[in-house]
Coordinates of C-alpha atoms in Angstrom, one line a residue:
Chain A
M1 CA 67.3 291.3 124.9
S2 CA 65.4 289.4 123.2
I3 CA 62.0 287.0 123.4
S4 CA 61.3 283.7 121.5
L5 CA 58.3 281.2 120.4
V6 CA 59.4 278.1 119.9
N7 CA 56.3 276.3 118.0
G8 CA 54.2 278.4 120.0
R9 CA 55.7 278.2 123.3
F10 CA 58.2 280.8 125.3
A11 CA 61.6 279.1 125.1
S12 CA 65.5 280.6 125.6
S13 CA 66.7 277.5 123.7
I14 CA 66.4 274.8 121.3
D15 CA 67.2 271.0 121.4
I16 CA 70.8 270.3 120.6
D17 CA 69.3 267.5 118.2
S18 CA 68.3 270.2 116.3
R19 CA 68.8 269.6 112.1
G20 CA 68.8 273.6 112.0
L21 CA 72.0 273.4 113.8
A22 CA 73.5 270.0 112.7
Y23 CA 72.9 270.7 109.0
G24 CA 71.6 274.0 109.0
D25 CA 68.9 272.1 107.7
G26 CA 66.6 275.1 107.4
L27 CA 65.2 278.9 106.6
F28 CA 65.0 282.2 108.0
E29 CA 63.6 286.1 107.6
T30 CA 64.5 289.0 109.6
V31 CA 62.2 291.2 109.4
L32 CA 61.7 295.1 110.2
V33 CA 59.1 296.6 113.0
N34 CA 58.6 299.8 113.1
E35 CA 56.1 301.2 115.9
G36 CA 55.1 298.1 116.4
R37 CA 54.3 297.4 112.9
A38 CA 56.0 294.3 110.8
L39 CA 57.1 295.8 107.3
W40 CA 56.2 293.6 104.6
L41 CA 55.7 290.6 106.6
G42 CA 53.5 288.7 103.9
E43 CA 56.5 289.0 101.1
H44 CA 58.9 287.6 104.4
L45 CA 56.6 284.7 104.8
Q46 CA 56.2 283.9 101.0
R47 CA 59.6 284.0 100.7
L48 CA 59.8 281.9 103.5
S49 CA 57.6 279.2 101.5
R50 CA 59.0 279.4 98.2
G51 CA 62.2 278.6 100.4
A52 CA 60.5 275.9 102.4
S53 CA 59.0 274.4 99.7
R54 CA 62.0 274.4 97.2
L55 CA 64.1 272.1 100.6
Q56 CA 60.5 270.2 101.0
I57 CA 60.5 271.6 104.6
P58 CA 56.8 272.1 105.8
C59 CA 55.8 275.6 106.4
D60 CA 52.8 275.9 108.2
V61 CA 52.3 280.3 107.7
A62 CA 49.0 280.7 109.7
A63 CA 51.0 279.9 112.5
I64 CA 54.2 281.2 112.2
T65 CA 52.1 284.5 111.3
A66 CA 50.1 283.9 114.7
D67 CA 53.1 284.0 116.5
C68 CA 54.6 287.1 114.9
E69 CA 51.4 288.6 116.0
R70 CA 51.6 287.2 119.5
L71 CA 55.3 288.9 120.0
L72 CA 54.7 292.1 118.4
A73 CA 50.8 292.3 120.2
D74 CA 52.1 291.7 123.7
F75 CA 55.5 293.1 123.4
C76 CA 56.3 295.8 120.8
A77 CA 55.0 298.9 120.7
G78 CA 58.2 300.3 119.1
D79 CA 61.0 299.3 116.9
A80 CA 62.8 295.9 116.8
I81 CA 63.9 293.3 114.8
L82 CA 61.1 290.2 114.2
K83 CA 63.4 287.4 113.1
I84 CA 61.8 284.4 111.9
V85 CA 63.5 280.6 111.7
L86 CA 62.1 277.4 110.3
S87 CA 64.0 274.3 111.1
R88 CA 63.3 270.5 109.5
G89 CA 63.1 270.1 113.1
V90 CA 64.8 267.1 115.3
V91 CA 65.1 263.4 113.6
G92 CA 68.1 261.2 114.5
R93 CA 71.8 261.2 113.1
G94 CA 71.8 261.4 109.1
Y95 CA 71.5 263.7 106.6
S96 CA 68.6 261.8 105.0
P97 CA 65.5 264.2 105.7
L98 CA 63.0 261.7 107.2
P99 CA 59.7 263.2 108.4
A100 CA 59.9 264.8 111.1
K101 CA 58.0 267.9 113.2
T102 CA 59.7 270.8 112.3
Q103 CA 60.6 273.5 114.5
R104 CA 59.3 277.1 114.3
I105 CA 61.6 280.1 115.7
I106 CA 60.3 283.4 116.3
S107 CA 62.3 285.8 117.9
L108 CA 61.8 289.7 119.0
L109 CA 65.3 291.3 119.2
P110 CA 66.5 294.8 119.8
A111 CA 66.0 297.4 116.6
P112 CA 69.6 298.3 114.9
A113 CA 71.2 301.2 115.6
S114 CA 70.0 304.0 113.5
S115 CA 71.5 304.2 110.2
R116 CA 69.8 307.3 108.5
Q117 CA 73.4 308.7 108.1
H118 CA 74.4 305.9 105.5
W119 CA 70.5 306.3 104.3
H120 CA 71.5 309.8 103.1
K121 CA 75.7 310.3 103.0
G122 CA 75.9 307.0 101.7
V123 CA 78.7 304.3 102.7
A124 CA 81.9 303.2 101.4
L125 CA 82.1 299.1 100.3
G126 CA 85.0 297.0 100.3
I127 CA 85.1 294.1 97.8
C128 CA 85.2 290.6 99.1
Q129 CA 88.2 288.2 98.2
T130 CA 85.5 285.4 99.1
K131 CA 83.7 284.3 96.0
L132 CA 80.5 282.6 96.3
A133 CA 79.9 278.8 95.3
R134 CA 77.2 279.2 92.6
Q135 CA 74.2 276.1 93.4
P136 CA 71.5 276.6 91.6
L137 CA 69.5 274.6 94.4
L138 CA 69.5 276.7 97.3
A139 CA 70.3 280.2 94.8
G140 CA 67.7 282.8 95.4
I141 CA 66.3 281.3 98.9
K142 CA 67.3 282.8 102.6
H143 CA 68.4 279.5 104.0
L144 CA 70.7 278.4 107.1
N145 CA 74.1 277.5 105.3
R146 CA 75.6 281.3 105.8
L147 CA 79.5 280.8 105.9
E148 CA 80.2 282.1 102.6
Q149 CA 78.3 285.8 104.2
V150 CA 80.0 284.9 107.4
L151 CA 83.6 284.7 105.9
A152 CA 83.4 287.5 103.3
A153 CA 81.9 289.7 105.8
G154 CA 84.7 288.6 108.3
E155 CA 87.1 290.2 105.6
M156 CA 85.2 293.6 105.6
Q157 CA 85.4 293.7 109.4
R158 CA 88.9 293.0 109.7
R159 CA 89.6 295.8 106.8
G160 CA 87.3 298.2 108.5
Y161 CA 84.7 298.4 106.0
I162 CA 80.9 298.6 107.0
D163 CA 79.8 295.9 104.1
G164 CA 81.7 294.5 100.7
L165 CA 80.8 293.6 97.1
V166 CA 80.7 290.1 96.4
F167 CA 81.2 288.3 93.3
D168 CA 80.5 284.6 92.3
E169 CA 83.5 282.3 91.0
A170 CA 82.9 283.4 87.6
G171 CA 83.4 287.0 88.4
K172 CA 80.1 288.1 88.4
L173 CA 78.8 290.5 91.0
I174 CA 75.8 289.2 93.5
E175 CA 75.3 291.2 96.1
T176 CA 76.6 292.2 99.2
T177 CA 77.6 290.4 102.2
R178 CA 73.8 291.2 103.3
S179 CA 72.1 293.1 101.0
N180 CA 71.4 293.4 97.1
V181 CA 73.0 295.6 94.9
F182 CA 71.5 297.8 91.7
I183 CA 74.0 299.9 89.2
G184 CA 72.6 302.8 87.2
T185 CA 74.5 303.3 83.6
A186 CA 73.4 305.7 81.1
G187 CA 69.8 306.4 82.4
R188 CA 69.3 302.7 82.7
L189 CA 69.1 300.4 85.7
F190 CA 70.3 296.9 86.2
T191 CA 70.5 294.4 89.2
P192 CA 72.4 291.2 89.5
G193 CA 70.6 288.2 88.6
L194 CA 70.4 285.7 91.1
N195 CA 69.8 282.4 89.3
D196 CA 72.8 280.9 90.4
C197 CA 73.6 282.2 94.2
G198 CA 72.2 285.3 96.6
V199 CA 70.1 286.0 97.9
S200 CA 66.3 287.5 96.4
G201 CA 65.7 290.5 98.5
I202 CA 62.2 291.6 99.6
M203 CA 64.0 295.3 100.1
R204 CA 65.0 294.2 96.0
Q205 CA 61.8 293.3 95.2
Q206 CA 60.2 296.1 96.1
L207 CA 62.2 297.9 94.9
M208 CA 62.2 296.8 91.0
V209 CA 58.2 296.8 91.3
A210 CA 58.4 300.8 92.2
A211 CA 61.4 301.9 89.8
E212 CA 59.4 300.0 86.9
A213 CA 56.1 301.8 87.8
L214 CA 58.3 305.4 87.7
G215 CA 59.2 304.7 83.8
M216 CA 62.4 302.9 84.6
P217 CA 62.5 298.7 84.6
V218 CA 65.2 297.2 86.4
K219 CA 67.3 294.8 84.1
E220 CA 68.5 292.2 85.3
A221 CA 71.9 291.3 84.3
A222 CA 75.4 289.7 84.5
I223 CA 77.5 292.4 85.8
E224 CA 81.4 292.2 85.6
M225 CA 83.7 294.2 87.0
S226 CA 84.6 296.0 84.0
V227 CA 80.6 297.1 84.4
L228 CA 81.2 297.9 87.5
R229 CA 83.4 300.7 86.7
E230 CA 81.5 302.7 84.3
A231 CA 78.8 302.9 86.4
D232 CA 77.0 306.3 87.0
E233 CA 75.6 305.0 90.2
V234 CA 76.0 302.2 92.6
F235 CA 73.3 301.7 95.3
I236 CA 72.5 298.5 98.4
C237 CA 69.0 297.9 99.7
N238 CA 67.7 295.2 102.4
S239 CA 64.5 295.7 104.2
V240 CA 66.0 296.4 107.1
I241 CA 68.6 299.3 106.0
G242 CA 66.4 300.6 103.3
I243 CA 68.4 301.9 100.7
W244 CA 71.6 303.4 100.8
P245 CA 74.1 304.7 98.2
V246 CA 77.5 303.9 97.5
T247 CA 79.7 306.1 97.4
K248 CA 83.0 304.7 97.5
I249 CA 84.1 301.2 96.3
E250 CA 87.6 300.4 97.4
C251 CA 89.2 303.6 95.7
M252 CA 86.6 304.3 93.2
H253 CA 84.6 307.0 94.5
R254 CA 80.9 307.8 93.4
A255 CA 78.2 310.6 94.4
P256 CA 74.9 309.3 95.3
G257 CA 73.1 309.5 91.8
P258 CA 69.5 310.5 90.8
I259 CA 68.0 307.4 90.4
C260 CA 68.8 306.2 93.9
R261 CA 67.8 309.5 95.8
R262 CA 64.5 309.1 93.8
L263 CA 63.9 305.7 94.9
Q264 CA 64.7 306.5 98.2
R265 CA 62.3 309.2 98.0
E266 CA 59.3 306.5 97.4
F267 CA 60.5 304.4 100.6
E268 CA 61.9 307.1 103.2
S269 CA 58.1 306.6 105.0
H270 CA 58.8 303.2 105.6
F271 CA 62.2 303.5 107.6
Y272 CA 61.9 306.6 108.5
A273 CA 59.1 308.2 110.1
Chain B
M1 CA 68.8 258.4 124.2
S2 CA 71.4 260.5 124.2
I3 CA 73.5 262.6 126.1
S4 CA 75.5 266.1 126.2
L5 CA 77.8 268.4 127.5
V6 CA 77.7 271.7 126.4
N7 CA 81.0 273.7 127.3
G8 CA 81.7 271.0 130.0
R9 CA 77.9 271.4 131.8
F10 CA 75.2 268.9 131.2
A11 CA 72.5 270.2 128.8
S12 CA 70.1 269.0 126.2
S13 CA 69.6 272.2 124.0
I14 CA 71.4 275.0 123.2
D15 CA 71.0 279.2 123.2
I16 CA 68.8 280.1 120.1
D17 CA 70.6 282.3 119.0
S18 CA 73.8 280.3 118.2
R19 CA 75.5 280.9 115.4
G20 CA 75.8 277.7 114.6
L21 CA 71.8 277.4 114.1
A22 CA 71.6 280.9 112.7
Y23 CA 74.9 280.7 109.9
G24 CA 75.9 277.1 110.3
D25 CA 78.9 278.8 111.4
G26 CA 80.8 275.6 113.3
L27 CA 82.1 272.6 112.2
F28 CA 81.2 268.5 113.5
E29 CA 82.8 265.4 113.7
T30 CA 81.2 261.8 114.5
V31 CA 83.8 259.3 116.2
L32 CA 82.8 255.7 116.7
V33 CA 82.6 253.9 119.9
N34 CA 83.8 250.5 120.4
E35 CA 83.6 248.8 123.6
G36 CA 84.1 251.9 125.4
R37 CA 87.1 253.2 122.9
A38 CA 86.8 256.5 120.7
L39 CA 88.4 255.2 117.3
W40 CA 90.8 257.8 115.8
L41 CA 89.6 260.4 118.2
G42 CA 93.0 262.2 117.7
E43 CA 92.4 262.6 114.0
H44 CA 88.9 263.6 114.3
L45 CA 89.9 266.3 116.8
Q46 CA 93.0 267.2 114.2
R47 CA 90.8 267.9 111.4
L48 CA 88.5 269.9 113.6
S49 CA 91.4 272.0 114.7
R50 CA 92.0 272.8 110.7
G51 CA 88.8 273.4 110.2
A52 CA 88.5 275.9 112.9
S53 CA 92.0 277.5 111.6
R54 CA 90.2 278.0 108.3
L55 CA 86.7 279.8 109.8
Q56 CA 89.0 281.2 112.5
I57 CA 86.9 279.4 115.8
P58 CA 89.1 279.2 118.4
C59 CA 89.4 275.3 119.1
D60 CA 90.4 274.2 122.8
V61 CA 91.5 270.6 121.7
A62 CA 92.3 269.9 125.3
A63 CA 88.5 270.6 126.4
I64 CA 87.1 269.0 123.9
T65 CA 89.3 265.9 124.7
A66 CA 88.6 266.0 128.3
D67 CA 84.5 266.1 127.8
C68 CA 85.0 263.2 125.4
E69 CA 86.8 261.5 128.0
R70 CA 84.3 261.7 130.8
L71 CA 81.4 260.6 128.9
L72 CA 83.1 257.8 127.6
A73 CA 84.3 257.0 131.3
D74 CA 80.7 257.8 132.9
F75 CA 78.5 256.6 130.1
C76 CA 79.6 254.3 127.9
A77 CA 81.1 250.8 128.3
G78 CA 79.7 249.4 124.7
D79 CA 79.3 250.7 121.0
A80 CA 78.3 254.3 121.1
I81 CA 79.1 257.2 118.4
L82 CA 80.0 260.5 119.9
K83 CA 79.2 263.0 118.1
I84 CA 81.5 266.6 118.7
V85 CA 79.9 270.2 117.3
L86 CA 82.1 273.1 117.9
S87 CA 80.2 276.4 117.0
R88 CA 81.4 280.1 117.3
G89 CA 78.7 280.4 119.7
V90 CA 76.4 283.7 120.7
V91 CA 76.7 287.2 119.8
G92 CA 74.6 289.6 118.0
R93 CA 72.5 289.2 114.7
G94 CA 74.3 290.3 112.0
Y95 CA 77.2 287.9 109.5
S96 CA 80.4 289.4 111.2
P97 CA 82.5 287.0 113.5
L98 CA 82.7 289.1 116.4
P99 CA 84.8 287.8 118.8
A100 CA 82.7 285.0 120.7
K101 CA 82.7 282.6 123.3
T102 CA 82.7 279.1 121.4
Q103 CA 80.6 276.4 122.3
R104 CA 81.7 272.9 122.2
I105 CA 78.9 270.6 122.6
I106 CA 80.0 266.9 122.7
S107 CA 77.3 264.4 122.9
L108 CA 77.2 260.6 123.6
L109 CA 74.4 258.9 120.7
P110 CA 73.4 255.5 120.3
A111 CA 75.3 252.9 118.3
P112 CA 74.4 253.3 114.7
A113 CA 72.7 249.8 113.6
S114 CA 74.8 246.9 112.2
S115 CA 76.1 247.1 109.1
R116 CA 78.3 244.1 108.7
Q117 CA 76.3 242.3 106.0
H118 CA 77.0 245.7 103.2
W119 CA 81.0 245.2 104.7
H120 CA 81.1 241.7 103.3
K121 CA 78.4 241.7 100.4
G122 CA 78.7 245.2 99.5
V123 CA 76.1 247.8 98.6
A124 CA 73.9 249.3 95.5
L125 CA 75.1 253.2 95.0
G126 CA 72.6 255.4 93.4
I127 CA 73.5 258.6 91.1
C128 CA 72.7 262.0 93.0
Q129 CA 71.3 264.8 90.2
T130 CA 72.0 267.8 93.3
K131 CA 75.4 268.8 92.5
L132 CA 78.0 269.9 94.2
A133 CA 79.0 273.7 94.0
R134 CA 82.7 274.6 94.1
Q135 CA 83.9 276.4 97.2
P136 CA 87.7 275.8 98.1
L137 CA 87.1 277.7 100.9
L138 CA 84.6 275.6 102.8
A139 CA 86.5 272.1 101.0
G140 CA 87.8 269.4 102.9
I141 CA 86.8 270.6 106.4
K142 CA 83.6 269.3 108.0
H143 CA 81.6 272.4 108.5
L144 CA 77.5 272.5 109.5
N145 CA 76.9 273.7 106.3
R146 CA 75.2 270.5 105.1
L147 CA 72.2 271.0 102.7
E148 CA 73.6 269.9 100.1
Q149 CA 74.2 266.6 101.5
V150 CA 70.4 266.7 102.8
L151 CA 69.1 267.3 99.4
A152 CA 71.3 264.5 98.0
A153 CA 70.7 262.0 100.5
G154 CA 66.8 262.9 100.2
E155 CA 67.1 262.0 96.6
M156 CA 68.2 258.8 97.2
Q157 CA 65.8 257.8 100.1
R158 CA 63.2 258.6 98.0
R159 CA 65.0 256.0 95.1
G160 CA 65.0 253.8 98.1
Y161 CA 69.2 254.0 97.3
I162 CA 71.4 253.4 100.8
D163 CA 73.4 256.4 99.3
G164 CA 74.5 257.8 96.1
L165 CA 77.3 259.3 94.4
V166 CA 77.6 262.8 94.0
F167 CA 79.5 264.6 91.4
D168 CA 80.7 268.4 91.6
E169 CA 78.7 270.9 88.5
A170 CA 82.0 270.2 86.7
G171 CA 81.1 266.4 86.0
K172 CA 83.6 265.4 88.6
L173 CA 82.9 262.6 90.9
I174 CA 83.6 264.0 94.5
E175 CA 82.3 261.7 97.1
T176 CA 79.3 260.0 98.2
T177 CA 76.4 261.5 100.4
R178 CA 78.1 261.0 104.0
S179 CA 81.3 258.6 102.3
N180 CA 84.3 258.9 100.4
V181 CA 85.1 256.6 97.1
F182 CA 87.6 255.0 95.9
I183 CA 88.2 253.3 92.5
G184 CA 90.6 250.6 91.2
T185 CA 91.9 250.0 87.5
A186 CA 93.9 248.0 86.3
G187 CA 95.5 247.2 89.5
R188 CA 95.7 251.0 90.4
L189 CA 94.3 252.7 93.1
F190 CA 92.3 256.3 92.2
T191 CA 90.2 258.8 95.0
P192 CA 88.7 262.5 94.1
G193 CA 90.7 265.2 94.8
L194 CA 88.8 267.7 97.2
N195 CA 90.5 270.8 96.8
D196 CA 87.0 272.1 95.5
C197 CA 84.8 270.7 97.7
G198 CA 83.7 267.7 99.4
V199 CA 85.1 266.4 102.9
S200 CA 88.5 265.1 103.9
G201 CA 87.3 261.8 105.5
I202 CA 89.2 260.4 108.6
M203 CA 88.8 256.8 107.2
R204 CA 90.0 258.0 103.9
Q205 CA 93.0 259.6 105.0
Q206 CA 94.2 255.7 107.1
L207 CA 92.5 254.2 104.2
M208 CA 95.4 255.7 102.1
V209 CA 98.1 255.2 104.5
A210 CA 97.3 251.7 104.6
A211 CA 97.6 251.3 101.0
E212 CA 100.7 252.8 100.8
A213 CA 102.6 250.6 103.0
L214 CA 100.6 248.0 100.7
G215 CA 102.5 248.9 97.8
M216 CA 99.0 250.5 96.5
P217 CA 99.7 254.4 96.6
V218 CA 96.7 255.9 95.9
K219 CA 96.6 258.9 93.1
E220 CA 94.0 261.8 94.3
A221 CA 92.5 262.8 90.6
A222 CA 89.8 264.3 88.8
I223 CA 87.3 261.2 87.8
E224 CA 84.5 261.4 85.0
M225 CA 81.8 259.1 84.8
S226 CA 83.5 257.4 81.9
V227 CA 86.3 256.5 84.3
L228 CA 84.1 255.1 87.2
R229 CA 82.0 253.4 83.9
E230 CA 85.6 251.4 82.8
A231 CA 86.2 250.9 86.9
D232 CA 87.5 247.1 87.9
E233 CA 85.9 247.8 91.7
V234 CA 84.4 250.3 93.4
F235 CA 84.1 250.7 96.9
I236 CA 83.3 253.9 99.4
C237 CA 84.3 254.2 103.1
N238 CA 83.8 256.7 106.3
S239 CA 85.0 256.3 109.8
V240 CA 81.8 254.3 111.0
I241 CA 80.9 252.2 108.8
G242 CA 84.2 251.4 107.6
I243 CA 84.8 249.8 104.2
W244 CA 81.9 248.9 101.6
P245 CA 82.4 247.7 98.2
V246 CA 80.0 248.8 95.3
T247 CA 78.7 246.0 93.9
K248 CA 75.7 248.7 92.4
I249 CA 76.1 252.1 90.6
E250 CA 72.4 252.9 88.7
C251 CA 72.4 250.2 86.2
M252 CA 75.9 249.2 86.3
H253 CA 77.4 245.8 88.2
R254 CA 80.6 244.9 90.0
A255 CA 81.8 241.9 91.9
P256 CA 83.4 243.3 95.2
G257 CA 87.1 243.7 93.8
P258 CA 90.2 242.2 94.9
I259 CA 91.8 245.4 96.2
C260 CA 89.0 246.3 98.3
R261 CA 88.6 242.9 100.2
R262 CA 92.4 243.3 101.0
L263 CA 91.9 246.8 102.5
Q264 CA 89.0 245.5 104.3
R265 CA 91.2 242.8 106.1
E266 CA 93.2 245.5 107.5
F267 CA 90.9 247.4 109.3
E268 CA 88.6 245.1 110.1
S269 CA 89.3 244.3 113.8
H270 CA 88.4 248.0 114.2
F271 CA 85.2 247.7 113.2
Y272 CA 84.1 244.1 114.1
A273 CA 86.1 242.5 117.2

């Protein structure tokens, strides 16, 4: 069951000629809701707004916030997912982004299944054959052009993995199909730079701030397979799952590491009351 | 005014949770309709089918054909555009392409404004700053992830150009924002290879077959700016506009060339009765 507001009105469908459908001409956010409260909603809307100015789509943050608050107040006292889609709206055929009335689509979706076990015990990841193309104009933002993630997630699904690491064409580690990645080596913490591809995650940003405050500044770096092999610990994060230790990558085993456990302690109360 | 069939039923909207909207997880075709007849519909459906097997989306060509024929028979005796969208359909949140009931969306749209003047006199093109990312897994097919084209078309719109040439990151000419490109040099005909990016156009394919039959085989090649500068003639094509000579690229002038004119004669009856 889900319930949606499209430009402030209850709806379960959108116009066929939405540019969101025609060209993926828009952005989205997926926000965790715990006991009726949206986690880091302000940060999600900041990223949405940044993406919107990159794509030159008008973004009415106040209206989106109001729709989110309305859905939460009227329909959700418990756990859920709040999904926000901003599309350039409806205009005639053709790629040119003529001025259009944007569509904001705010949906309240069921909470994901508990992943507490993965938080504690860690997960095994595969390595995706699908490589990410390098497109600086779209890197970092969370746009609606997600076929690369669909292809990579399809690979992992067929191989029975819960998620998988994704590299760019040049052989640099970028992220997983839906999370950011951190590696700890000799007491130092690294995460891939996202100037050419990848999504700049809200949890990634929170985690970098927290790590810095704990005296473990995170360095953005070009991470190749050889660096990953030498890593003492690997963990992944996003704003829905929190932080998961990675205990296996294909045939390489790792124990959950001390840096991961330290950061999990910082954030556990956000994800598990 | 437009009219649409979604999985064979009249509709003007689609479910909010369509993967077409969420991830651009699908494909499309844009078919010219002349006096009630869809031009190269079979070839369009072949490309759709090829794209669908690349993305592992089931594609019921017979059902799509039946929907197209129904719209044409009941609503169109004149000129129009037939737009076909195939989306993986609706499944729960998450990139993994779980088996879903696909959505086929067939729409009859108004005919484009006449471009006969461009066919005869040619057009001026800009050069887009937006570069295409190289992604062999998605190259050639006409998928719904079109933000690069939206960005490039936006640039050209702001600069007052009808269309613009687009290069890949490596500096190779690929296409325009919505057409394929051919260049004639010393009596030989070249077009960019499309293994890394770009859309393999139906008109491009028709034109290559016709050129071969006329004793002018087209060579797929890596075309850099320097080659473009030396070209005797440049023309662009797609299955809606036909073939347009390019008479100006930024500051470089060219007259419509003899190869372009020869090929236009082959196809004129398809576009102008």
